[in-house]
Coordinates of C-alpha atoms in Angstrom, one line a residue:
M269 CA 2.5 13.0 26.3
T270 CA -0.9 13.7 27.9
A271 CA -4.0 11.8 27.0
L272 CA -5.3 14.9 25.2
D273 CA -2.0 15.2 23.2
A274 CA -2.3 11.5 22.2
T275 CA -5.9 12.0 21.1
V276 CA -5.0 15.0 19.0
A277 CA -2.0 13.1 17.4
R278 CA -4.2 10.1 16.6
K279 CA -6.8 12.3 15.0
E280 CA -4.1 13.9 12.8
W281 CA -2.7 10.6 11.6
M282 CA -6.1 9.1 11.0
S283 CA -7.0 12.1 8.9
L284 CA -3.7 11.8 7.0
L285 CA -4.4 8.0 6.4
A286 CA -7.9 8.7 5.1
K287 CA -6.7 11.3 2.6
A288 CA -3.5 9.4 1.6
P289 CA -3.4 8.1 -1.9
P290 CA -3.8 4.3 -1.7
A291 CA -0.7 3.8 -3.9
R292 CA 1.4 5.7 -1.2
L293 CA 0.1 3.3 1.5
D294 CA 0.9 0.3 -0.8
A295 CA 4.5 1.7 -1.0
L296 CA 4.7 2.1 2.8
F297 CA 3.5 -1.5 3.3
S298 CA 6.1 -2.8 0.9
D299 CA 8.8 -0.9 2.7
L300 CA 7.6 -2.4 6.0
G301 CA 8.0 -6.0 4.7
E302 CA 5.5 -8.5 6.1
A303 CA 2.1 -7.3 7.2
P304 CA 1.5 -7.6 10.9
E305 CA -0.7 -10.5 12.2
F306 CA -4.2 -9.2 13.0
S307 CA -7.8 -10.2 13.3
W308 CA -10.9 -8.4 12.1
L309 CA -13.1 -6.7 14.6
R310 CA -15.1 -5.3 11.7
P311 CA -14.2 -6.4 8.1
P312 CA -14.3 -3.6 5.5
E313 CA -17.8 -2.5 4.6
C314 CA -19.1 0.2 2.4
G315 CA -21.9 2.6 3.4
G316 CA -23.1 6.1 3.1
V317 CA -22.9 9.1 5.4
M318 CA -24.7 12.4 5.2
V319 CA -22.4 15.4 4.6
R320 CA -23.4 18.6 6.3
G321 CA -22.4 22.1 5.4
R322 CA -22.8 25.7 6.7
M323 CA -23.3 28.7 4.5
G324 CA -20.2 30.9 4.9
G325 CA -18.9 28.4 7.6
T326 CA -21.0 30.1 10.3
G327 CA -24.6 29.7 9.2
A328 CA -27.1 27.1 10.2
P329 CA -26.1 23.6 9.2
F330 CA -27.8 22.0 6.2
N331 CA -27.6 18.5 4.6
L332 CA -25.4 18.9 1.5
G333 CA -25.7 15.3 0.3
E334 CA -24.5 11.8 0.8
M335 CA -21.0 10.4 0.4
T336 CA -19.8 6.8 0.2
V337 CA -17.3 5.6 2.8
T338 CA -15.6 2.4 3.7
R339 CA -14.7 1.5 7.2
C340 CA -13.1 -1.4 9.1
A341 CA -11.5 -2.2 12.4
V342 CA -8.6 -4.6 13.2
Q343 CA -6.8 -5.9 16.3
L344 CA -3.1 -6.7 16.2
A345 CA -1.9 -9.9 17.8
S346 CA -0.3 -7.7 20.5
G347 CA -3.7 -6.2 21.3
E348 CA -3.7 -2.7 19.7
V349 CA -6.9 -1.8 17.9
G350 CA -6.9 0.3 14.6
H351 CA -9.7 1.8 12.7
G352 CA -9.9 2.9 9.1
Y353 CA -12.5 5.2 7.5
V354 CA -11.9 6.3 3.9
Q355 CA -13.9 8.0 1.2
G356 CA -15.2 5.8 -1.5
R357 CA -15.3 2.0 -1.9
D358 CA -11.7 1.0 -1.5
K359 CA -11.6 -1.8 1.0
R360 CA -7.9 -2.3 0.7
H361 CA -7.3 1.4 1.5
A362 CA -9.5 1.1 4.6
R363 CA -7.6 -2.1 5.7
Q364 CA -4.3 -0.4 5.3
A365 CA -5.4 2.7 7.2
A366 CA -6.7 0.5 10.1
L367 CA -3.4 -1.4 10.2
V368 CA -1.3 1.7 10.2
D369 CA -3.5 3.2 12.9
A370 CA -2.9 0.1 15.1
L371 CA 0.8 0.1 14.4
M372 CA 1.1 3.8 15.3
Q373 CA 0.1 2.7 18.8
T374 CA 3.1 0.4 19.1
G375 CA 6.8 0.8 19.4
R376 CA 7.0 1.0 15.6
A377 CA 5.3 4.4 15.6
G378 CA 8.6 6.4 15.1
A379 CA 9.6 4.4 12.1
L380 CA 6.1 4.7 10.6
R381 CA 6.1 8.4 11.2
A382 CA 9.5 8.8 9.5
A383 CA 8.3 6.7 6.5

């Protein structure tokens, strides 16, 4: 897998994690058993981002409004770094997304993808 392919794959799973229902991530974590050992690089924090739009998808960009997001970053004991960005104020969802992102960079990626 080339570096570009790996980047595209990571973008896809991070998008999926951000959109996944938090209950589904809870179920995934319960299936995995014990949560991996990690340290916080950035604990979950809520903030706002400006959402931009384009009229008809091709027009000049304009500011549509603000949206609340929660983000965090973790580092597994083995060194992999994971990031989680989710819509809303769900800190648990952001933490789980970051942990899955980090785990997807380990040898457990195949099992996680199957789950």
